[in-house]
Short mmCIF file of C-alpha atoms in Angstrom, two decimals:
data_model
loop_
_atom_site.label_atom_id
_atom_site.label_comp_id
_atom_site.label_asym_id
_atom_site.label_seq_id
_atom_site.Cartn_x
_atom_site.Cartn_y
_atom_site.Cartn_z
CA MET A 1 0.00 0.00 0.00
CA GLY A 2 1.40 3.37 -1.06
CA ALA A 3 1.46 6.48 1.07
CA ILE A 4 -1.42 8.17 -0.78
CA ASP A 5 -3.61 5.05 -0.74
CA GLY A 6 -2.86 4.46 2.93
CA PHE A 7 -3.66 8.04 3.85
CA LEU A 8 -6.94 7.99 1.91
CA GLN A 9 -7.93 4.77 3.67
CA GLY A 10 -7.02 6.32 7.00
CA LEU A 11 -9.02 9.43 6.15
CA SER A 12 -12.10 7.32 5.46
CA LEU A 13 -11.71 5.80 8.94
CA ALA A 14 -10.89 9.13 10.60
CA VAL A 15 -14.23 10.66 9.61
CA THR A 16 -16.21 7.91 11.33
CA PRO A 17 -18.19 9.28 14.31
CA GLU A 18 -16.03 7.53 16.93
CA LEU A 19 -12.66 8.78 15.68
CA LEU A 20 -14.04 12.18 14.69
CA LEU A 21 -15.32 12.66 18.24
CA ALA A 22 -11.97 11.51 19.67
CA ALA A 23 -10.09 14.05 17.52
CA PHE A 24 -12.50 16.83 18.52
CA LEU A 25 -12.36 16.05 22.24
CA GLY A 26 -8.57 15.68 22.13
CA ALA A 27 -8.09 19.02 20.38
CA LEU A 28 -10.56 20.78 22.71
CA ALA A 29 -9.20 19.20 25.90
CA GLY A 30 -5.61 19.82 24.79
CA THR A 31 -6.24 23.51 24.24
CA PHE A 32 -8.03 23.77 27.59
CA ILE A 33 -5.16 21.98 29.36
CA GLY A 34 -2.58 24.11 27.59
CA VAL A 35 -4.34 27.33 28.57
CA LEU A 36 -4.15 26.43 32.26
CA PRO A 37 -0.72 27.68 33.38
CA GLY A 38 1.56 24.92 34.61
CA LEU A 39 -0.58 21.87 33.79
CA GLY A 40 0.85 20.90 30.40
CA PRO A 41 0.08 18.10 27.92
CA VAL A 42 1.73 15.33 29.97
CA ALA A 43 -0.59 15.73 32.94
CA GLY A 44 -3.57 16.06 30.61
CA ALA A 45 -2.70 12.94 28.64
CA ALA A 46 -2.05 11.06 31.88
CA LEU A 47 -5.47 12.05 33.22
CA VAL A 48 -7.31 10.65 30.19
CA LEU A 49 -5.07 7.61 29.61
CA PRO A 50 -7.05 5.27 31.94
CA LEU A 51 -10.26 6.28 30.17
CA THR A 52 -8.92 5.12 26.79
CA PHE A 53 -8.44 1.49 27.84
CA SER A 54 -12.15 0.77 27.31
CA TYR A 55 -12.13 1.90 23.68
CA SER A 56 -10.36 0.88 20.49
CA PRO A 57 -6.61 1.53 20.20
CA ALA A 58 -7.16 4.22 17.57
CA VAL A 59 -9.42 6.19 19.93
CA GLY A 60 -6.78 6.23 22.66
CA LEU A 61 -3.92 7.21 20.34
CA ILE A 62 -5.94 9.94 18.61
CA LEU A 63 -7.17 11.35 21.91
CA ILE A 64 -3.63 11.60 23.35
CA ALA A 65 -2.18 12.97 20.11
CA GLY A 66 -5.00 15.53 19.91
CA ILE A 67 -4.25 16.66 23.46
CA TYR A 68 -0.56 16.91 22.55
CA LEU A 69 -1.24 19.13 19.53
CA GLY A 70 -3.90 21.23 21.25
CA ALA A 71 -1.73 21.92 24.28
CA GLN A 72 1.01 23.37 22.04
CA TYR A 73 -1.35 26.18 21.02
CA GLY A 74 -3.13 26.59 24.36
CA GLY A 75 0.11 27.03 26.29
CA SER A 76 0.98 30.08 24.22
CA THR A 77 -2.39 31.72 24.93
CA SER A 78 -1.56 32.36 28.57
CA SER A 79 1.91 33.50 27.48
CA VAL A 80 0.36 36.30 25.43
CA LEU A 81 -2.45 37.27 27.78
CA LEU A 82 -0.75 36.79 31.16
CA ASN A 83 2.98 36.59 30.40
CA ILE A 84 2.80 33.16 32.10
CA PRO A 85 3.77 30.24 29.82
CA GLY A 86 1.42 27.29 30.07
CA ASP A 87 4.30 24.92 29.26
CA ALA A 88 8.06 25.03 28.71
CA SER A 89 7.55 25.18 24.94
CA ALA A 90 5.48 28.38 25.38
CA ILE A 91 8.23 30.37 27.10
CA VAL A 92 9.41 32.01 23.87
CA ALA A 93 5.86 33.24 23.19
CA THR A 94 6.21 35.60 26.16
CA PHE A 95 9.14 37.45 24.54
CA ASP A 96 7.11 39.21 21.85
CA GLY A 97 3.57 37.92 22.36
CA HIS A 98 3.01 39.71 25.65
CA GLU A 99 4.73 42.82 24.32
CA MET A 100 2.20 42.85 21.48
CA ALA A 101 -0.58 42.48 24.05
CA LYS A 102 0.72 45.55 25.90
CA LYS A 103 0.40 47.47 22.62
CA GLY A 104 -3.21 46.35 22.19
CA ARG A 105 -2.33 43.69 19.57
CA ALA A 106 -3.09 40.57 21.63
CA GLY A 107 -5.82 39.53 19.17
CA PRO A 108 -3.55 39.59 16.10
CA ALA A 109 -0.86 37.76 18.09
CA LEU A 110 -3.28 34.93 18.90
CA THR A 111 -4.48 34.79 15.28
CA ILE A 112 -0.94 34.62 13.92
CA MET A 113 -0.15 31.81 16.36
CA ALA A 114 -3.29 29.86 15.41
CA VAL A 115 -2.72 30.19 11.66
CA GLY A 116 0.98 29.43 12.09
CA SER A 117 0.14 26.32 14.09
CA PHE A 118 -2.20 25.15 11.33
CA ILE A 119 0.37 25.77 8.58
CA ALA A 120 3.15 24.06 10.54
CA GLY A 121 0.91 21.11 11.36
CA THR A 122 -0.05 20.75 7.70
CA VAL A 123 3.60 20.87 6.58
CA GLY A 124 4.64 18.37 9.25
CA LEU A 125 1.81 15.95 8.46
CA THR A 126 2.57 16.16 4.73
CA ILE A 127 6.21 15.23 5.36
CA LEU A 128 5.07 12.45 7.72
CA VAL A 129 2.74 10.94 5.12
CA PHE A 130 5.40 10.78 2.39
CA THR A 131 8.30 9.63 4.60
CA ALA A 132 6.66 7.16 6.98
CA THR A 133 6.73 4.23 4.54
CA SER A 134 10.41 4.73 3.66
CA VAL A 135 11.43 5.09 7.30
CA SER A 136 9.43 2.00 8.21
CA ARG A 137 11.16 -0.06 5.50
CA LEU A 138 14.53 1.12 6.77
CA ALA A 139 13.56 0.28 10.34
CA LEU A 140 12.66 -3.28 9.33
CA ASN A 141 16.38 -3.90 8.89
CA PHE A 142 17.03 -2.98 12.51
CA GLY A 143 17.91 -5.70 14.97
CA PRO A 144 18.43 -5.79 18.74
CA PRO A 145 21.80 -3.91 18.60
CA GLU A 146 20.31 -1.04 16.59
CA PHE A 147 17.23 -0.75 18.77
CA PHE A 148 19.35 -0.96 21.91
CA ALA A 149 21.50 1.90 20.61
CA LEU A 150 18.42 3.98 19.78
CA THR A 151 16.69 3.39 23.12
CA ALA A 152 19.66 3.51 25.50
CA GLY A 153 21.62 6.10 23.52
CA GLY A 154 18.59 8.26 22.87
CA LEU A 155 17.66 8.19 26.54
CA LEU A 156 21.19 9.28 27.53
CA ALA A 157 21.11 12.15 25.02
CA LEU A 158 17.64 13.21 26.17
CA ALA A 159 18.72 13.15 29.82
CA ARG A 160 21.80 15.23 29.05
CA ILE A 161 19.98 17.86 27.01
CA SER A 162 16.71 18.17 28.95
CA GLY A 163 18.30 18.25 32.39
CA GLY A 164 20.51 21.27 31.74
CA SER A 165 23.32 19.48 33.60
CA VAL A 166 24.65 15.94 33.86
CA ALA A 167 23.02 15.32 37.25
CA GLY A 168 19.84 17.21 36.35
CA GLY A 169 18.98 14.75 33.58
CA LEU A 170 20.87 11.55 34.36
CA LEU A 171 19.76 11.17 37.98
CA PRO A 172 16.00 11.20 37.18
CA MET A 173 16.71 8.94 34.20
CA ILE A 174 18.39 6.36 36.46
CA LEU A 175 15.51 6.66 38.92
CA GLY A 176 13.00 6.07 36.12
CA ILE A 177 14.84 2.99 34.86
CA ALA A 178 15.02 1.65 38.43
CA MET A 179 11.26 2.16 38.82
CA SER A 180 10.70 0.23 35.57
CA THR A 181 12.27 -2.89 37.12
CA VAL A 182 9.59 -3.15 39.83
CA GLY A 183 7.42 -6.23 39.27
CA LEU A 184 7.88 -9.62 37.65
CA GLU A 185 10.97 -10.07 35.48
CA ALA A 186 9.89 -10.77 31.89
CA ALA A 187 11.97 -13.90 31.21
CA THR A 188 11.76 -15.74 34.55
CA SER A 189 8.74 -14.09 36.27
CA TYR A 190 10.94 -13.51 39.30
CA PRO A 191 9.54 -10.71 41.52
CA ARG A 192 11.86 -7.71 41.75
CA PHE A 193 11.62 -4.91 44.32
CA THR A 194 8.06 -5.80 45.36
CA PHE A 195 9.06 -6.00 49.07
CA GLY A 196 6.40 -8.63 49.67
CA VAL A 197 3.55 -6.45 48.33
CA ASN A 198 1.61 -8.54 45.82
CA ASP A 199 0.01 -5.45 44.27
CA LEU A 200 3.45 -4.38 43.03
CA SER A 201 4.01 -7.62 41.12
CA LEU A 202 2.43 -6.05 38.03
CA GLY A 203 4.85 -3.15 38.20
CA LEU A 204 4.25 0.57 38.48
CA SER A 205 1.51 1.95 36.27
CA ILE A 206 2.89 4.51 33.85
CA ALA A 207 -0.38 6.45 34.00
CA THR A 208 -0.24 6.62 37.80
CA VAL A 209 3.38 7.79 37.78
CA ALA A 210 2.65 10.38 35.09
CA VAL A 211 -0.40 11.77 36.90
CA GLY A 212 1.55 12.10 40.14
CA LEU A 213 4.75 13.33 38.54
CA TYR A 214 3.12 16.05 36.47
CA GLY A 215 -0.46 16.54 37.66
CA ILE A 216 -0.07 16.45 41.45
CA SER A 217 3.37 18.06 41.54
CA GLU A 218 2.16 20.84 39.21
CA MET A 219 -0.80 21.51 41.50
CA MET A 220 1.55 21.76 44.47
CA TYR A 221 3.69 24.17 42.49
CA LEU A 222 0.66 26.27 41.51
CA ILE A 223 -0.39 26.62 45.15
CA GLU A 224 2.75 28.59 45.90
CA ASN A 225 2.67 30.55 42.62
CA ARG A 226 2.37 34.28 43.31
CA ASP A 227 0.91 34.97 39.86
CA ALA A 228 -2.28 33.08 40.70
CA ASP A 229 -4.51 36.15 40.89
CA ARG A 230 -3.35 37.79 37.67
CA LYS A 231 -6.29 38.28 35.29
CA PRO A 232 -6.11 38.37 31.48
CA MET A 233 -7.46 41.12 29.26
CA ARG A 234 -10.71 40.68 27.35
CA ILE A 235 -10.53 40.26 23.58
CA GLY A 236 -13.42 40.55 21.11
CA LEU A 237 -13.70 38.81 17.74
CA ARG A 238 -13.25 42.12 15.92
CA GLU A 239 -9.86 42.59 17.55
CA LEU A 240 -8.41 39.31 16.22
CA MET A 241 -7.59 40.31 12.66
CA PRO A 242 -3.91 41.18 11.94
CA SER A 243 -3.00 43.98 9.56
CA ARG A 244 -1.81 43.35 6.01
CA ASP A 245 1.77 44.09 7.03
CA GLU A 246 1.58 41.63 9.94
CA TRP A 247 0.30 38.91 7.58
CA ARG A 248 3.13 39.60 5.13
CA ARG A 249 5.83 39.54 7.80
CA SER A 250 4.53 36.25 9.24
CA VAL A 251 4.90 34.11 6.10
CA PRO A 252 8.74 33.64 6.02
CA PRO A 253 8.96 32.79 9.76
CA TRP A 254 6.11 30.29 9.35
CA CYS A 255 8.00 28.49 6.58
CA ARG A 256 11.33 28.49 8.40
CA GLY A 257 9.80 27.41 11.70
CA SER A 258 7.77 24.58 10.12
CA LEU A 259 10.81 22.90 8.53
CA LEU A 260 13.06 23.52 11.53
CA GLY A 261 10.53 22.16 14.01
CA PHE A 262 9.91 18.93 12.10
CA PHE A 263 13.66 18.22 12.05
CA PHE A 264 13.87 18.75 15.82
CA GLY A 265 10.92 16.40 16.30
CA LEU A 266 12.96 13.50 14.91
CA LEU A 267 15.73 13.91 17.48
CA PRO A 268 15.96 12.49 21.04
CA VAL A 269 15.65 15.96 22.58
CA PRO A 270 12.85 18.01 24.16
CA SER A 271 11.95 18.99 20.61
CA ALA A 272 9.05 21.39 21.18
CA THR A 273 11.03 23.53 23.63
CA LEU A 274 14.37 23.51 21.82
CA SER A 275 12.78 24.19 18.43
CA THR A 276 11.09 27.36 19.69
CA PHE A 277 14.32 28.79 21.11
CA THR A 278 16.24 27.81 17.96
CA SER A 279 13.60 29.36 15.72
CA TYR A 280 13.74 32.59 17.73
CA LYS A 281 17.52 32.62 17.37
CA VAL A 282 17.16 32.10 13.61
CA GLU A 283 14.77 35.05 13.38
CA GLN A 284 17.26 37.18 15.32
CA THR A 285 19.81 36.31 12.63
CA VAL A 286 17.91 36.42 9.33
CA SER A 287 14.86 38.60 9.92
CA LYS A 288 14.73 42.05 8.31
CA HIS A 289 13.09 43.31 11.50
CA ARG A 290 15.52 41.70 13.94
CA LYS A 291 15.93 44.94 15.89
CA GLU A 292 12.24 44.83 16.84
CA LEU A 293 12.46 41.34 18.37
CA GLY A 294 11.73 41.42 22.08
CA LYS A 295 9.66 44.59 21.63
CA GLY A 296 6.54 43.06 20.08
CA ALA A 297 7.72 41.82 16.66
CA VAL A 298 5.45 39.52 14.68
CA GLU A 299 8.41 37.32 13.70
CA GLY A 300 9.06 36.55 17.37
CA ILE A 301 5.79 34.62 17.68
CA ALA A 302 5.22 33.40 14.09
CA GLY A 303 8.45 31.40 13.74
CA PRO A 304 8.64 29.79 17.21
CA GLU A 305 4.95 28.91 17.26
CA ALA A 306 5.24 27.19 13.87
CA ALA A 307 8.35 25.35 15.05
CA ASN A 308 6.55 24.28 18.22
CA ASN A 309 3.67 22.57 16.40
CA SER A 310 5.79 21.15 13.60
CA ALA A 311 8.08 19.57 16.21
CA ALA A 312 5.03 17.95 17.81
CA ILE A 313 4.17 16.35 14.46
CA GLY A 314 7.77 15.33 13.77
CA SER A 315 8.08 13.65 17.15
CA LEU A 316 5.27 11.28 16.14
CA VAL A 317 7.59 9.64 13.58
CA PRO A 318 9.85 7.85 16.13
CA VAL A 319 6.76 6.78 18.08
CA LEU A 320 4.59 5.46 15.25
CA VAL A 321 7.39 4.06 13.05
CA LEU A 322 10.07 2.97 15.54
CA GLY A 323 8.06 2.59 18.73
CA ILE A 324 10.49 4.86 20.60
CA PRO A 325 9.22 7.98 22.44
CA PHE A 326 11.48 10.93 23.15
CA SER A 327 9.00 12.96 25.19
CA ALA A 328 6.89 12.26 28.25
CA THR A 329 3.57 12.72 26.43
CA LEU A 330 4.51 10.33 23.65
CA ALA A 331 5.69 7.83 26.26
CA LEU A 332 2.06 7.69 27.38
CA MET A 333 1.04 7.00 23.79
CA ILE A 334 3.37 3.98 23.77
CA SER A 335 1.80 2.90 27.06
CA ALA A 336 -1.67 3.10 25.50
CA MET A 337 -0.50 0.90 22.61
CA VAL A 338 1.04 -1.72 24.91
CA VAL A 339 -2.05 -1.93 27.15
CA GLN A 340 -4.18 -2.51 24.03
CA GLY A 341 -1.93 -5.41 23.00
CA ILE A 342 -0.19 -3.56 20.14
CA GLN A 343 3.54 -4.01 19.70
CA PRO A 344 5.08 -0.61 18.89
CA GLY A 345 7.72 -0.58 16.19
CA PRO A 346 8.25 -0.72 12.42
CA MET A 347 5.93 -3.73 12.01
CA ILE A 348 2.89 -1.65 12.90
CA LEU A 349 2.76 -0.18 9.39
CA THR A 350 2.74 -3.73 7.98
CA GLN A 351 0.58 -5.54 10.52
CA ARG A 352 -1.82 -2.73 11.46
CA PRO A 353 -1.77 -0.24 8.54
CA GLU A 354 -5.37 0.81 9.20
CA LEU A 355 -4.42 1.88 12.73
CA PHE A 356 -1.35 3.80 11.59
CA TRP A 357 -3.03 5.69 8.76
CA SER A 358 -6.21 6.39 10.73
CA VAL A 359 -4.12 8.07 13.46
CA VAL A 360 -2.22 10.15 10.87
CA ALA A 361 -5.41 11.13 9.07
CA ALA A 362 -7.13 11.98 12.35
CA MET A 363 -4.25 14.32 13.13
CA VAL A 364 -5.01 16.17 9.90
CA VAL A 365 -8.64 16.47 11.01
CA ALA A 366 -7.61 17.60 14.51
CA ASN A 367 -5.25 20.18 13.01
CA CYS A 368 -8.16 21.70 11.06
CA MET A 369 -10.36 21.58 14.15
CA LEU A 370 -7.77 23.50 16.15
CA LEU A 371 -7.83 26.35 13.64
CA VAL A 372 -11.64 26.47 13.65
CA LEU A 373 -11.91 26.15 17.43
CA ASN A 374 -9.20 28.41 18.72
CA LEU A 375 -10.06 31.72 17.08
CA PRO A 376 -13.81 31.89 17.88
CA MET A 377 -13.20 30.49 21.39
CA VAL A 378 -10.65 33.10 22.50
CA GLY A 379 -13.29 34.57 24.80
CA VAL A 380 -13.87 31.15 26.34
CA TRP A 381 -10.17 30.66 27.07
CA VAL A 382 -10.05 34.10 28.68
CA ARG A 383 -12.88 33.01 31.00
CA VAL A 384 -10.99 29.78 31.76
CA LEU A 385 -8.00 31.84 32.87
CA ARG A 386 -10.31 33.72 35.24
CA ILE A 387 -11.30 30.58 37.18
CA ARG A 388 -10.26 30.90 40.80
CA ARG A 389 -7.17 28.84 41.45
CA PRO A 390 -8.48 26.85 44.50
CA TYR A 391 -11.48 25.54 42.53
CA MET A 392 -9.32 24.57 39.57
CA ILE A 393 -6.73 22.76 41.70
CA ALA A 394 -9.35 20.84 43.67
CA SER A 395 -11.09 19.70 40.46
CA ILE A 396 -7.85 18.51 38.85
CA VAL A 397 -6.74 16.59 41.96
CA LEU A 398 -10.16 14.88 42.15
CA ILE A 399 -10.00 13.86 38.48
CA ALA A 400 -6.42 12.61 38.97
CA ALA A 401 -7.43 10.44 41.94
CA ILE A 402 -10.40 8.95 40.08
CA GLY A 403 -8.25 8.26 37.00
CA SER A 404 -5.52 6.54 39.01
CA PHE A 405 -8.00 4.39 40.93
CA SER A 406 -9.80 3.34 37.74
CA ILE A 407 -6.63 1.76 36.27
CA ALA A 408 -6.85 -1.36 38.45
CA ASN A 409 -9.54 -0.41 41.02
CA ASN A 410 -6.81 -0.47 43.64
CA MET A 411 -6.04 2.16 46.26
CA ILE A 412 -2.32 1.46 45.99
CA ASP A 413 -2.33 3.39 42.70
CA VAL A 414 -3.81 6.43 44.45
CA ARG A 415 -1.20 6.20 47.21
CA MET A 416 1.54 5.81 44.60
CA MET A 417 0.18 8.86 42.76
CA VAL A 418 0.48 10.99 45.89
CA ALA A 419 3.97 9.68 46.69
CA VAL A 420 5.22 10.28 43.15
CA GLY A 421 3.59 13.72 43.21
CA ILE A 422 5.63 14.69 46.25
CA LEU A 423 8.75 13.27 44.57
CA GLY A 424 8.00 15.24 41.40
CA TYR A 425 7.54 18.45 43.37
CA ILE A 426 10.92 17.97 45.09
CA LEU A 427 12.64 17.18 41.78
CA ARG A 428 11.10 20.22 40.15
CA LYS A 429 12.20 22.52 42.96
CA LEU A 430 15.73 21.14 42.57
CA ASN A 431 15.64 21.73 38.77
CA PHE A 432 15.74 18.05 37.84
CA SER A 433 14.18 16.85 34.57
CA LEU A 434 10.81 15.18 35.10
CA ALA A 435 10.67 14.10 31.45
CA SER A 436 13.87 12.05 31.87
CA LEU A 437 12.27 10.09 34.71
CA LEU A 438 9.06 9.29 32.85
CA VAL A 439 10.77 8.40 29.56
CA GLY A 440 13.25 6.27 31.54
CA LEU A 441 10.30 4.42 33.07
CA VAL A 442 8.90 3.67 29.60
CA LEU A 443 12.17 2.88 27.82
CA GLY A 444 13.64 0.87 30.71
CA PRO A 445 11.87 -2.40 29.79
CA LEU A 446 12.73 -1.90 26.11
CA ILE A 447 16.41 -1.34 26.91
CA GLU A 448 16.44 -4.50 29.03
CA LYS A 449 14.62 -6.44 26.31
CA TYR A 450 16.98 -5.47 23.48
CA PHE A 451 20.04 -6.02 25.69
CA MET A 452 18.89 -9.53 26.65
CA GLN A 453 18.12 -10.37 23.02
CA SER A 454 21.56 -9.16 21.93
CA MET A 455 23.30 -11.21 24.62
CA PHE A 456 21.27 -14.30 23.72
CA ILE A 457 22.08 -14.01 20.00
CA SER A 458 25.79 -13.30 20.56
CA GLY A 459 26.29 -15.81 23.33
CA GLY A 460 27.12 -13.09 25.85
CA ASP A 461 29.54 -11.10 23.66
CA PRO A 462 29.09 -7.37 24.51
CA MET A 463 30.85 -6.36 21.26
CA TYR A 464 27.70 -7.48 19.43
CA LEU A 465 26.05 -4.27 20.63
CA ILE A 466 28.31 -2.28 18.29
CA SER A 467 28.44 -4.84 15.48
CA SER A 468 26.55 -2.75 12.89
CA PRO A 469 27.36 0.63 11.29
CA ILE A 470 23.97 2.05 12.40
CA ALA A 471 24.59 1.15 16.04
CA VAL A 472 28.10 2.61 15.89
CA GLY A 473 26.77 5.79 14.28
CA VAL A 474 24.14 6.23 16.99
CA TRP A 475 26.69 5.76 19.78
CA VAL A 476 29.07 8.26 18.12
CA VAL A 477 26.30 10.88 18.07
CA VAL A 478 25.42 10.14 21.69
CA ALA A 479 29.07 10.44 22.72
CA PHE A 480 29.32 13.76 20.89
CA VAL A 481 26.25 15.08 22.73
CA LEU A 482 27.49 13.94 26.14
CA ILE A 483 31.11 15.04 25.75
CA GLY A 484 30.18 18.28 23.98
CA GLY A 485 27.77 19.16 26.78
CA MET A 486 30.51 18.65 29.36
CA PHE A 487 32.93 20.99 27.60
CA THR A 488 30.39 23.77 27.01
CA PRO A 489 30.60 25.18 30.60
CA LEU A 490 34.43 25.12 30.39
CA LEU A 491 34.38 27.13 27.17
CA ARG A 492 32.01 29.66 28.72
CA ARG A 493 34.27 30.08 31.75
CA ARG A 494 37.27 30.53 29.47
CA ARG A 495 35.49 33.23 27.49
CA ARG A 496 34.55 35.01 30.69
CA GLY A 497 38.13 34.72 31.88
CA ASP A 498 39.43 36.20 28.62
CA GLN A 499 37.07 39.15 28.92
CA THR A 500 37.78 39.88 32.59
CA PRO A 501 41.39 41.15 32.21
CA ASP A 502 40.34 43.50 29.42
CA ASN A 503 37.55 44.89 31.57
CA ASP A 504 39.92 45.25 34.54
CA ARG A 505 42.48 47.01 32.33
CA GLU A 506 39.83 49.47 31.09
CA VAL A 507 38.77 50.22 34.65
CA ALA A 508 42.40 50.75 35.71
CA GLU A 509 43.10 53.07 32.78
CA LYS A 510 40.05 55.15 33.61
CA ALA A 511 41.10 55.33 37.25
CA HIS A 512 44.64 56.49 36.35
CA GLY A 513 43.38 58.80 33.64
#
């Protein structure tokens, strides 16, 4: 089946009432979750994950993916209206988006972001449709050494980049892998780290850990947030339309951000966040209006917002084609597939093509829905931001507790949710990477699986792990990321040291002069 035929078949499935409703609810819930400052797509996807187990696999995947896409736009709404980013990927939107709001151009800023998100999503989905088959065929040649390099090496690179420091990313990653070993060992069914508690023999629920790590810890963080009482400005529909000059200036950043973001989505990095900062840096370099950036320039929101949404689409490629997630939200998507009895990986396009193409086609539908929903509902999102914080926190905690309990109808999941929530709050206060922990929890069993397979095939020879050019290439890239990250602080100190004597000399000359 070719890419066009597969997409058309998926589109015919995506417009069925069940999947159409899933795409609509995912897009709507994702935008709502993104608008709420501090909640983010991970907590939102974790809250709805237990609800998807009762439906078809396509419903669960589309719902989570819709939340993921919708949250990318919603997070930037509070950045513009309140100068409070709803998620890490929305930080850049505060640079120029809120400055435009101060000038009375909040409406055009939101419109440019919505249209840019639609264009970037369309570009990303088009690339995904035409490259998925080729990437899947290439991935069919992968064996245990290649997949071990991708999972273990990608996790190391993600931990190094997302943590900001070696300890900030690697320590949560190790903790996540350790948590993944709780339960029965896959080959021998030997209980590990259950401490005599039979309820732990099935392991730690990824949904429970995600709800506690992001949902509960975020609520604890919001309680102490001093910006809780800040209210957004009101915006009417007539105030949404940008000027002709603003439309014209937005087109080049949209194109640059769309291509840049999709490339970042393929990498084992926090793609949505890094792509926005990189896109902003690109606009500072190539834009004709670079001097206006930071003062309310259209380019400062058009490029990063396009990169943000295109990266979200690009990050679906490793998940749907390789079965490897490089973000916490997509790790929950893998969890939804496993619970439904679907083996993630390159065989999904061969064994379950209807599932793959229906998810891709539903993303196209959800992308169109986001454009139609977001602009007319700006007034609704403003009212959402005016909800009193105590009511909002209490509602989210109640939903989180019900969702965790419904996984196995066991109170141990609720207790685990609270314990992990406290752990997540402590890690966040200490600037540790929560994403590294959750992705480590998901990739831990895969790393163990591919390592055991490699050792079984090679008779215990560890050199088999680097027996193919692809595996060697992946490890070289990982080594470059790890070693390069270690030398970056040294280079910065050296530059500062080189500048200090010159500054001291200037001060001395002025003093003697």
